[in-house]
Amino acid sequence: MLNTFKKRWEIQQNWQLIFPFLGLLGLGYSAYKIASTLLKTYSILLKITLAIVVFFVLLKFTLFCFKKLENKWILDYRWEMIRVFIVFAITGTSSMFVGRPIMKAIGITKENLNPILYWVLFIIIGLIFYQLLLVAFGWLFGQHKFFWEFEKKMLKRFGFGKWLK
């Protein structure tokens, strides 16, 4: 069974199994957080049951995304897609964690600013840090080339293409 899994994901060395393991762990954590949020006042058994259902729905959706992006993204091995998804997840979460303290440091809070304007600024600040963190985490996870090319495409779409030459 493990050999079939390794063959399907083009895993040549055992250390590469860390990425599917981390991906499944993150998926399980996300499923549990979603179930806990939806069922705040219900028993732990019901939360775990819903978490299992959500886990399989998220897993099916993730595998669907892999299939759609497999030919679009240029990677050497299929297991690297898992690594790329992990980088996207960590980057998205980190950019929001960085954005909040910066908003507070410059004195912007929900209480002293229109909520719509607050969220627009929060998203803009998050996007700025997302761009920086994406390349940094991509480098840490050994996918610098992929994320630098991805970043250049994104910056061109935002109108900053002339600065990349």
Backbone as ProteinMPNN parsed JSONL, in Angstrom:
{"seq_chain_A": "MLNTFKKRWEIQQNWQLIFPFLGLLGLGYSAYKIASTLLKTYSILLKITLAIVVFFVLLKFTLFCFKKLENKWILDYRWEMIRVFIVFAITGTSSMFVGRPIMKAIGITKENLNPILYWVLFIIIGLIFYQLLLVAFGWLFGQHKFFWEFEKKMLKRFGFGKWLK", "coords_chain_A": {"N_chain_A": [[0.815, -1.188, 0.0], [1.908, 1.272, 0.849], [3.977, 1.461, -0.987], [2.525, 1.734, -3.353], [1.331, 4.208, -2.888], [3.661, 5.811, -2.742], [4.6, 5.475, -5.344], [2.496, 6.587, -6.842], [2.631, 9.291, -6.083], [5.144, 9.911, -6.88], [7.357, 9.612, -5.162], [10.627, 9.321, -4.231], [12.417, 9.099, -2.13], [12.343, 8.338, 1.373], [12.196, 10.562, 3.136], [10.693, 12.399, 1.799], [8.115, 11.741, 2.309], [7.267, 13.267, 4.393], [5.905, 15.525, 3.515], [3.305, 14.717, 2.396], [2.362, 13.743, 4.856], [2.402, 16.066, 6.523], [0.578, 17.584, 5.046], [-1.812, 16.074, 5.305], [-2.089, 16.224, 8.063], [-2.452, 19.001, 8.431], [-4.824, 19.286, 6.994], [-6.532, 17.734, 8.559], [-6.482, 19.2, 10.948], [-7.635, 21.611, 10.052], [-10.178, 20.664, 9.337], [-11.153, 19.886, 11.841], [-11.174, 22.387, 13.169], [-13.089, 23.753, 11.64], [-15.353, 22.136, 12.129], [-15.548, 22.473, 14.917], [-16.096, 25.192, 15.071], [-18.575, 25.318, 13.796], [-20.118, 23.727, 15.458], [-20.181, 24.735, 18.195], [-21.425, 24.474, 20.778], [-21.947, 21.801, 21.056], [-21.394, 18.255, 21.731], [-18.12, 16.739, 22.085], [-17.857, 14.367, 20.687], [-19.703, 14.607, 18.588], [-18.543, 16.773, 17.295], [-16.12, 15.638, 16.447], [-17.092, 13.661, 14.733], [-18.307, 15.248, 12.73], [-15.985, 16.555, 11.943], [-14.556, 14.483, 10.738], [-16.139, 13.978, 8.496], [-15.934, 16.488, 7.222], [-13.181, 16.491, 6.801], [-12.886, 14.467, 4.823], [-14.34, 15.63, 2.749], [-12.8, 17.948, 2.294], [-10.414, 16.698, 1.575], [-11.144, 15.393, -0.817], [-11.726, 17.682, -2.354], [-9.191, 18.904, -2.369], [-7.656, 16.983, -3.745], [-8.977, 17.117, -6.17], [-8.258, 19.732, -6.905], [-5.48, 19.334, -7.153], [-5.445, 17.667, -9.396], [-6.462, 19.396, -11.367], [-4.489, 21.383, -11.409], [-2.159, 20.074, -11.946], [-1.113, 19.868, -14.598], [-0.812, 22.505, -15.179], [0.952, 23.749, -13.402], [4.447, 23.787, -13.29], [6.323, 21.387, -12.182], [8.79, 19.133, -10.886], [8.13, 16.658, -9.663], [5.198, 14.882, -8.555], [4.712, 14.919, -5.774], [5.697, 17.333, -5.015], [3.684, 19.12, -5.413], [2.138, 18.957, -3.136], [3.859, 20.102, -1.322], [3.916, 22.703, -2.347], [1.242, 23.477, -1.944], [1.247, 23.446, 0.87], [3.021, 25.547, 1.381], [1.525, 27.702, 0.339], [-0.615, 27.651, 2.181], [0.658, 28.153, 4.668], [1.759, 30.652, 4.126], [-0.511, 32.28, 3.608], [-1.832, 32.241, 6.106], [0.217, 33.27, 7.753], [0.587, 35.855, 6.699], [-1.684, 37.168, 7.536], [-1.354, 37.031, 10.3], [0.843, 38.674, 10.578], [-0.138, 41.037, 9.577], [-2.103, 42.008, 11.435], [-0.732, 42.945, 13.905], [0.743, 45.006, 12.75], [-1.222, 46.745, 11.824], [-2.266, 47.514, 14.308], [0.0, 48.727, 15.376], [0.296, 51.022, 13.817], [-1.872, 52.314, 14.643], [-4.448, 51.683, 13.723], [-7.591, 50.494, 14.241], [-10.578, 48.463, 14.644], [-12.336, 49.9, 16.095], [-11.725, 52.623, 15.81], [-12.055, 53.224, 13.157], [-13.99, 53.126, 10.169], [-15.639, 50.054, 9.696], [-15.669, 48.793, 7.122], [-13.638, 50.148, 5.716], [-11.537, 49.533, 7.431], [-11.287, 46.72, 7.009], [-10.658, 46.677, 4.284], [-8.148, 47.979, 4.296], [-6.805, 46.141, 5.925], [-6.773, 43.865, 4.292], [-5.247, 44.85, 2.152], [-2.765, 45.373, 3.43], [-2.252, 42.77, 4.28], [-1.961, 41.506, 1.775], [0.365, 42.739, 0.815], [2.325, 41.757, 2.603], [1.938, 39.088, 2.076], [3.016, 38.733, -0.482], [5.76, 39.05, 0.031], [6.244, 37.061, 1.974], [5.537, 34.754, 0.601], [7.56, 34.208, -1.27], [9.675, 33.928, 0.537], [8.871, 31.73, 2.221], [8.597, 29.864, 0.196], [11.256, 29.603, -0.582], [12.313, 28.541, 1.814], [11.051, 26.054, 1.818], [12.22, 24.854, -0.327], [11.32, 25.518, -2.881], [11.897, 27.801, -4.348], [12.305, 28.706, -7.026], [9.861, 28.039, -8.33], [8.039, 29.623, -6.827], [9.075, 32.178, -7.176], [8.695, 32.607, -9.913], [5.906, 32.408, -9.92], [5.301, 34.599, -8.319], [6.271, 36.722, -9.897], [4.436, 36.609, -12.03], [2.109, 37.285, -10.632], [2.692, 39.873, -9.71], [2.918, 41.187, -12.141], [0.253, 41.09, -12.953], [-0.806, 42.825, -11.089], [0.141, 45.137, -12.061], [2.822, 45.795, -11.769], [4.803, 44.893, -13.439], [6.78, 46.176, -14.989], [8.788, 46.774, -13.206], [10.143, 44.459, -12.754], [12.074, 43.821, -14.577]], "CA_chain_A": [[0.0, 0.0, 0.0], [2.803, 2.43, 0.903], [4.691, 1.524, -2.262], [1.585, 2.273, -4.332], [1.236, 5.64, -2.578], [4.921, 6.436, -3.143], [4.669, 5.463, -6.801], [1.503, 7.543, -7.352], [3.079, 10.661, -5.816], [6.519, 9.995, -7.387], [8.249, 9.78, -4.004], [11.792, 8.462, -4.396], [13.111, 8.931, -0.853], [11.398, 8.323, 2.49], [12.04, 11.877, 3.761], [9.678, 13.135, 1.037], [6.812, 11.401, 2.886], [6.9, 14.297, 5.373], [4.974, 16.488, 2.928], [1.929, 14.207, 2.495], [1.995, 13.665, 6.274], [2.066, 17.424, 6.963], [-0.641, 17.983, 4.354], [-2.948, 15.411, 5.945], [-2.199, 16.793, 9.409], [-3.059, 20.322, 8.274], [-6.206, 19.072, 6.558], [-7.259, 17.263, 9.74], [-6.624, 20.341, 11.863], [-8.618, 22.52, 9.451], [-11.493, 20.023, 9.446], [-11.586, 19.968, 13.235], [-11.491, 23.792, 13.471], [-14.373, 24.053, 10.989], [-16.392, 21.432, 12.882], [-15.67, 23.118, 16.226], [-16.743, 26.491, 14.874], [-19.981, 25.088, 13.462], [-20.809, 23.044, 16.562], [-19.555, 25.238, 19.428], [-22.047, 24.035, 22.029], [-22.27, 20.379, 21.004], [-20.416, 17.35, 22.349], [-16.866, 16.493, 21.373], [-18.084, 13.247, 19.78], [-20.36, 15.154, 17.405], [-17.538, 17.596, 16.6], [-15.169, 14.731, 15.789], [-17.812, 13.044, 13.618], [-18.379, 16.245, 11.659], [-14.617, 16.796, 11.475], [-14.198, 13.388, 9.821], [-16.864, 14.235, 7.242], [-15.315, 17.673, 6.607], [-11.853, 16.061, 6.363], [-12.987, 13.77, 3.545], [-14.765, 16.607, 1.735], [-11.618, 18.764, 1.984], [-9.456, 15.838, 0.874], [-11.635, 15.253, -2.197], [-11.544, 18.973, -3.012], [-7.753, 19.101, -2.564], [-7.225, 16.095, -4.828], [-9.54, 17.709, -7.385], [-7.383, 20.872, -7.233], [-4.218, 18.781, -7.641], [-5.663, 17.173, -10.754], [-6.622, 20.554, -12.251], [-3.262, 22.184, -11.47], [-1.018, 19.212, -12.257], [-0.531, 20.202, -15.899], [-0.593, 23.948, -15.255], [2.153, 24.07, -12.645], [5.603, 23.047, -13.773], [7.073, 20.829, -11.063], [9.481, 17.907, -11.294], [7.464, 15.479, -9.129], [3.835, 15.138, -8.07], [4.71, 15.201, -4.344], [6.019, 18.75, -4.824], [2.424, 19.872, -5.359], [1.753, 19.009, -1.73], [4.757, 21.093, -0.719], [3.462, 24.01, -2.817], [0.007, 23.776, -1.218], [1.618, 23.761, 2.249], [3.586, 26.904, 1.365], [0.398, 28.633, 0.191], [-1.377, 27.679, 3.43], [1.452, 28.835, 5.696], [1.904, 32.052, 3.731], [-1.783, 32.972, 3.82], [-2.037, 32.396, 7.541], [1.259, 34.152, 8.291], [0.387, 37.246, 6.277], [-2.725, 37.731, 8.397], [-0.769, 37.197, 11.629], [1.751, 39.819, 10.502], [-0.945, 42.232, 9.303], [-2.795, 42.522, 12.626], [0.112, 43.795, 14.752], [1.138, 46.212, 12.02], [-2.387, 47.634, 11.871], [-2.317, 48.072, 15.67], [1.176, 49.591, 15.577], [0.074, 52.328, 13.187], [-3.038, 52.914, 15.275], [-5.701, 51.4, 13.026], [-8.389, 49.451, 14.885], [-11.977, 48.425, 14.211], [-13.072, 50.886, 16.881], [-11.465, 54.011, 15.389], [-12.159, 53.354, 11.701], [-15.142, 52.473, 9.561], [-15.311, 48.63, 9.528], [-15.372, 48.447, 5.728], [-12.309, 50.692, 5.437], [-10.593, 48.726, 8.221], [-11.051, 45.44, 6.345], [-9.96, 46.94, 3.019], [-6.738, 48.211, 4.656], [-6.271, 44.88, 6.444], [-6.516, 43.003, 3.131], [-4.122, 45.426, 1.407], [-1.536, 45.101, 4.2], [-2.038, 41.321, 4.192], [-1.45, 41.189, 0.434], [1.764, 43.174, 0.72], [3.164, 40.787, 3.298], [1.774, 37.806, 1.386], [3.988, 38.692, -1.579], [7.094, 38.852, 0.601], [6.313, 35.773, 2.664], [5.401, 33.664, -0.362], [8.898, 33.891, -1.786], [10.496, 33.471, 1.669], [8.493, 30.357, 2.574], [8.929, 29.037, -0.967], [12.687, 29.317, -0.477], [12.512, 27.636, 2.953], [10.555, 24.728, 1.464], [12.934, 24.347, -1.494], [10.57, 25.772, -4.105], [12.114, 29.21, -4.655], [12.113, 28.973, -8.454], [8.428, 28.0, -8.604], [7.337, 30.76, -6.229], [9.538, 33.432, -7.764], [7.964, 32.727, -11.174], [4.516, 32.672, -9.549], [5.275, 35.976, -7.809], [6.421, 37.631, -11.032], [3.143, 36.644, -12.728], [1.151, 38.004, -9.799], [3.051, 41.292, -9.717], [2.545, 41.706, -13.465], [-1.202, 41.288, -12.938], [-1.07, 44.009, -10.269], [0.653, 46.308, -12.779], [4.206, 46.088, -11.393], [5.67, 44.118, -14.335], [7.923, 46.95, -15.484], [9.82, 46.802, -12.171], [10.765, 43.147, -12.643], [13.009, 43.573, -15.681]], "C_chain_A": [[0.871, 1.269, 0.0], [3.568, 2.575, -0.407], [3.802, 2.083, -3.37], [1.442, 3.779, -4.155], [2.489, 6.372, -3.055], [5.039, 6.51, -4.665], [3.718, 6.507, -7.393], [1.981, 8.983, -7.2], [4.537, 10.888, -6.211], [7.52, 10.299, -6.273], [9.395, 8.79, -4.142], [12.487, 8.159, -3.069], [12.109, 9.075, 0.291], [11.197, 9.693, 3.136], [10.957, 12.7, 3.063], [8.266, 12.817, 1.538], [6.352, 12.429, 3.917], [5.853, 15.248, 4.805], [3.542, 15.956, 2.855], [1.449, 14.123, 3.941], [1.594, 15.041, 6.802], [0.773, 17.921, 6.309], [-1.878, 17.37, 4.992], [-3.173, 15.937, 7.361], [-2.87, 18.163, 9.364], [-4.518, 20.228, 7.859], [-7.07, 18.622, 7.738], [-7.495, 18.384, 10.739], [-7.675, 21.321, 11.345], [-10.025, 21.957, 9.582], [-12.021, 20.119, 10.87], [-11.959, 21.403, 13.618], [-12.827, 24.192, 12.861], [-15.515, 23.405, 11.771], [-16.614, 22.079, 14.242], [-16.37, 24.466, 16.128], [-18.232, 26.315, 14.6], [-20.78, 24.514, 14.626], [-20.223, 23.449, 17.915], [-20.123, 24.611, 20.698], [-22.365, 22.538, 22.061], [-21.135, 19.541, 21.583], [-19.195, 17.15, 21.451], [-17.038, 15.358, 20.364], [-18.742, 13.716, 18.48], [-19.385, 16.009, 16.591], [-16.564, 16.71, 15.822], [-15.827, 14.057, 14.586], [-17.913, 14.006, 12.444], [-16.992, 16.524, 11.085], [-14.177, 15.721, 10.487], [-14.873, 13.601, 8.469], [-16.215, 15.401, 6.496], [-13.931, 17.316, 6.07], [-11.934, 15.399, 4.993], [-13.469, 14.687, 2.428], [-13.578, 17.465, 1.315], [-10.578, 17.956, 1.212], [-9.869, 15.657, -0.584], [-11.422, 16.545, -2.984], [-10.065, 19.224, -3.317], [-7.238, 18.229, -3.703], [-7.765, 16.567, -6.172], [-8.669, 18.882, -7.853], [-6.042, 20.383, -7.772], [-4.357, 18.357, -9.099], [-5.762, 18.325, -11.755], [-5.309, 21.314, -12.449], [-2.034, 21.384, -11.9], [-0.343, 19.578, -13.577], [-0.216, 21.691, -16.038], [0.705, 24.358, -14.543], [3.294, 23.195, -13.127], [6.459, 22.65, -12.563], [7.699, 19.516, -11.525], [8.734, 16.642, -10.879], [6.094, 15.851, -8.572], [3.824, 15.503, -6.584], [5.04, 16.667, -4.066], [4.76, 19.62, -4.817], [1.946, 20.001, -3.916], [2.58, 20.075, -1.02], [4.321, 22.504, -1.105], [2.175, 24.413, -2.086], [0.296, 24.14, 0.232], [2.184, 25.174, 2.333], [2.476, 27.937, 1.22], [-0.374, 28.766, 1.502], [-0.626, 28.444, 4.52], [1.571, 30.321, 5.382], [0.624, 32.838, 3.982], [-2.044, 33.243, 5.286], [-1.043, 33.392, 8.129], [1.041, 35.606, 7.915], [-0.691, 37.914, 7.11], [-2.2, 37.948, 9.814], [0.188, 38.388, 11.674], [0.946, 41.114, 10.341], [-1.588, 42.836, 10.533], [-1.912, 43.396, 13.505], [0.555, 45.087, 14.053], [-0.012, 47.217, 12.024], [-2.478, 48.302, 13.253], [-1.175, 49.049, 15.897], [0.984, 50.961, 14.94], [-1.235, 52.965, 13.655], [-4.361, 52.694, 14.582], [-6.39, 50.239, 13.732], [-9.812, 49.498, 14.334], [-12.793, 49.511, 14.906], [-12.88, 52.317, 16.369], [-11.558, 54.233, 13.876], [-13.412, 52.629, 11.229], [-14.784, 51.01, 9.295], [-14.972, 48.229, 8.09], [-13.982, 48.928, 5.35], [-11.226, 49.909, 6.19], [-10.256, 47.433, 7.48], [-10.36, 45.606, 4.999], [-8.467, 47.155, 3.29], [-6.075, 46.927, 5.149], [-5.914, 43.932, 5.289], [-5.333, 43.532, 2.324], [-2.797, 45.146, 2.119], [-1.218, 43.61, 4.16], [-1.468, 40.915, 2.847], [0.008, 41.596, 0.257], [2.681, 42.162, 1.392], [3.064, 39.401, 2.682], [2.822, 37.671, 0.286], [5.392, 38.386, -1.054], [7.24, 37.462, 1.218], [6.241, 34.595, 1.705], [6.768, 33.243, -0.906], [9.785, 33.352, -0.655], [10.157, 32.029, 2.051], [8.761, 29.396, 1.414], [10.396, 28.643, -0.945], [12.951, 28.331, 0.656], [12.085, 26.204, 2.636], [11.182, 24.191, 0.182], [12.218, 24.55, -2.817], [10.721, 27.228, -4.553], [11.814, 29.527, -6.116], [10.626, 29.02, -8.806], [7.742, 29.264, -8.078], [7.826, 32.102, -6.759], [8.84, 33.662, -9.106], [6.488, 33.049, -10.919], [4.353, 34.125, -9.103], [5.395, 36.983, -8.945], [5.119, 37.742, -11.823], [2.133, 37.474, -11.94], [1.438, 39.503, -9.815], [2.737, 41.938, -11.069], [1.049, 41.976, -13.532], [-1.592, 42.507, -12.112], [-0.525, 45.281, -10.907], [2.086, 46.677, -12.432], [5.222, 45.351, -12.273], [6.891, 44.864, -14.801], [9.07, 46.995, -14.477], [10.596, 45.501, -12.075], [11.825, 42.878, -13.695], [14.42, 43.831, -15.314]], "O_chain_A": [[0.609, 2.213, -0.745], [3.782, 3.69, -0.883], [4.276, 2.824, -4.231], [1.432, 4.534, -5.127], [2.398, 7.42, -3.693], [5.526, 7.503, -5.205], [4.079, 7.225, -8.326], [1.762, 9.806, -8.089], [5.104, 11.939, -5.912], [8.411, 11.134, -6.429], [9.182, 7.578, -4.17], [13.076, 7.09, -2.901], [11.147, 9.836, 0.192], [10.108, 9.962, 3.644], [10.371, 13.596, 3.67], [7.323, 13.544, 1.227], [5.175, 12.459, 4.276], [4.997, 15.73, 5.547], [2.622, 16.686, 3.223], [0.284, 14.393, 4.231], [0.561, 15.173, 7.458], [-0.029, 18.6, 6.95], [-2.879, 18.057, 5.199], [-4.313, 16.078, 7.803], [-3.756, 18.45, 10.169], [-5.351, 21.007, 8.322], [-8.204, 19.077, 7.893], [-8.581, 18.502, 11.307], [-8.508, 21.805, 12.111], [-10.961, 22.689, 9.903], [-13.2, 20.4, 11.082], [-12.952, 21.616, 14.314], [-13.613, 24.895, 13.496], [-16.528, 24.05, 12.043], [-17.757, 22.221, 14.675], [-17.148, 24.834, 17.008], [-19.056, 27.074, 15.111], [-21.973, 24.783, 14.764], [-19.814, 22.589, 18.694], [-19.366, 24.255, 21.6], [-22.994, 22.064, 23.008], [-20.057, 20.053, 21.886], [-19.24, 17.363, 20.239], [-16.427, 15.387, 19.296], [-18.37, 13.266, 17.396], [-19.395, 15.978, 15.36], [-16.229, 17.004, 14.675], [-15.198, 13.898, 13.54], [-17.641, 13.635, 11.302], [-16.843, 16.708, 9.877], [-13.497, 16.021, 9.506], [-14.249, 13.425, 7.422], [-15.975, 15.318, 5.292], [-13.545, 17.785, 4.999], [-11.15, 15.72, 4.1], [-13.05, 14.536, 1.28], [-13.365, 17.691, 0.123], [-9.936, 18.475, 0.299], [-9.035, 15.758, -1.484], [-10.992, 16.512, -4.137], [-9.726, 19.702, -4.399], [-6.463, 18.696, -4.539], [-7.094, 16.435, -7.196], [-8.377, 19.012, -9.041], [-5.518, 20.944, -8.735], [-3.497, 18.651, -9.929], [-5.216, 18.247, -12.856], [-5.048, 21.831, -13.536], [-0.985, 21.962, -12.186], [0.885, 19.594, -13.655], [0.555, 22.089, -16.911], [1.452, 25.206, -15.03], [3.119, 21.997, -13.346], [7.205, 23.457, -12.008], [7.196, 18.868, -12.443], [8.695, 15.667, -11.63], [5.863, 16.991, -8.169], [3.004, 16.322, -6.168], [4.701, 17.188, -3.003], [4.77, 20.726, -4.277], [1.411, 21.039, -3.525], [2.06, 20.85, -0.218], [4.356, 23.409, -0.27], [2.037, 25.56, -1.658], [-0.338, 25.044, 0.776], [1.859, 25.918, 3.258], [2.489, 28.952, 1.917], [-0.747, 29.873, 1.892], [-1.206, 29.283, 5.209], [1.492, 31.154, 6.285], [0.673, 33.946, 4.515], [-2.432, 34.349, 5.662], [-1.423, 34.26, 8.915], [1.286, 36.499, 8.727], [-0.613, 39.116, 7.365], [-2.553, 38.934, 10.462], [0.321, 39.036, 12.712], [1.305, 42.152, 10.898], [-1.619, 44.059, 10.67], [-2.315, 44.513, 13.828], [0.718, 46.126, 14.693], [0.211, 48.414, 12.21], [-2.733, 49.502, 13.354], [-1.359, 50.084, 16.538], [1.463, 51.961, 15.474], [-1.656, 54.004, 13.146], [-5.312, 53.438, 14.822], [-5.845, 49.138, 13.812], [-10.198, 50.446, 13.65], [-13.803, 49.981, 14.382], [-13.79, 53.137, 16.488], [-11.187, 55.295, 13.375], [-13.833, 51.639, 11.827], [-13.727, 50.74, 8.723], [-14.081, 47.409, 7.871], [-13.223, 48.188, 4.724], [-10.145, 49.657, 5.659], [-9.084, 47.084, 7.335], [-9.556, 44.758, 4.612], [-7.621, 46.585, 2.602], [-4.917, 46.659, 4.827], [-4.871, 43.279, 5.317], [-4.502, 42.75, 1.862], [-1.824, 44.733, 1.489], [-0.058, 43.223, 4.022], [-0.58, 40.065, 2.784], [0.789, 40.883, -0.374], [3.693, 41.756, 0.821], [4.013, 38.62, 2.76], [3.443, 36.619, 0.139], [6.117, 37.569, -1.624], [8.241, 36.778, 1.005], [6.826, 33.545, 1.972], [7.076, 32.054, -0.985], [10.56, 32.421, -0.87], [11.054, 31.198, 2.191], [9.114, 28.239, 1.637], [10.747, 27.502, -1.246], [13.725, 27.388, 0.488], [12.688, 25.25, 3.128], [10.726, 23.177, -0.347], [12.481, 23.828, -3.778], [9.777, 27.817, -5.079], [11.139, 30.515, -6.409], [10.181, 29.934, -9.5], [6.962, 29.897, -8.789], [7.062, 33.067, -6.787], [8.436, 34.785, -9.407], [5.896, 33.868, -11.622], [3.384, 34.791, -9.467], [4.692, 37.994, -8.952], [4.737, 38.835, -12.241], [1.39, 38.27, -12.515], [0.515, 40.31, -9.923], [2.337, 43.1, -11.127], [0.623, 42.979, -14.105], [-2.599, 43.153, -12.4], [-0.7, 46.374, -10.369], [2.53, 47.774, -12.771], [6.381, 45.205, -11.884], [7.945, 44.258, -14.994], [10.215, 47.233, -14.864], [11.611, 45.442, -11.381], [12.419, 41.8, -13.703], [15.314, 43.664, -16.143]]}, "name": "protein", "num_of_chains": 1, "seq": "MLNTFKKRWEIQQNWQLIFPFLGLLGLGYSAYKIASTLLKTYSILLKITLAIVVFFVLLKFTLFCFKKLENKWILDYRWEMIRVFIVFAITGTSSMFVGRPIMKAIGITKENLNPILYWVLFIIIGLIFYQLLLVAFGWLFGQHKFFWEFEKKMLKRFGFGKWLK"}
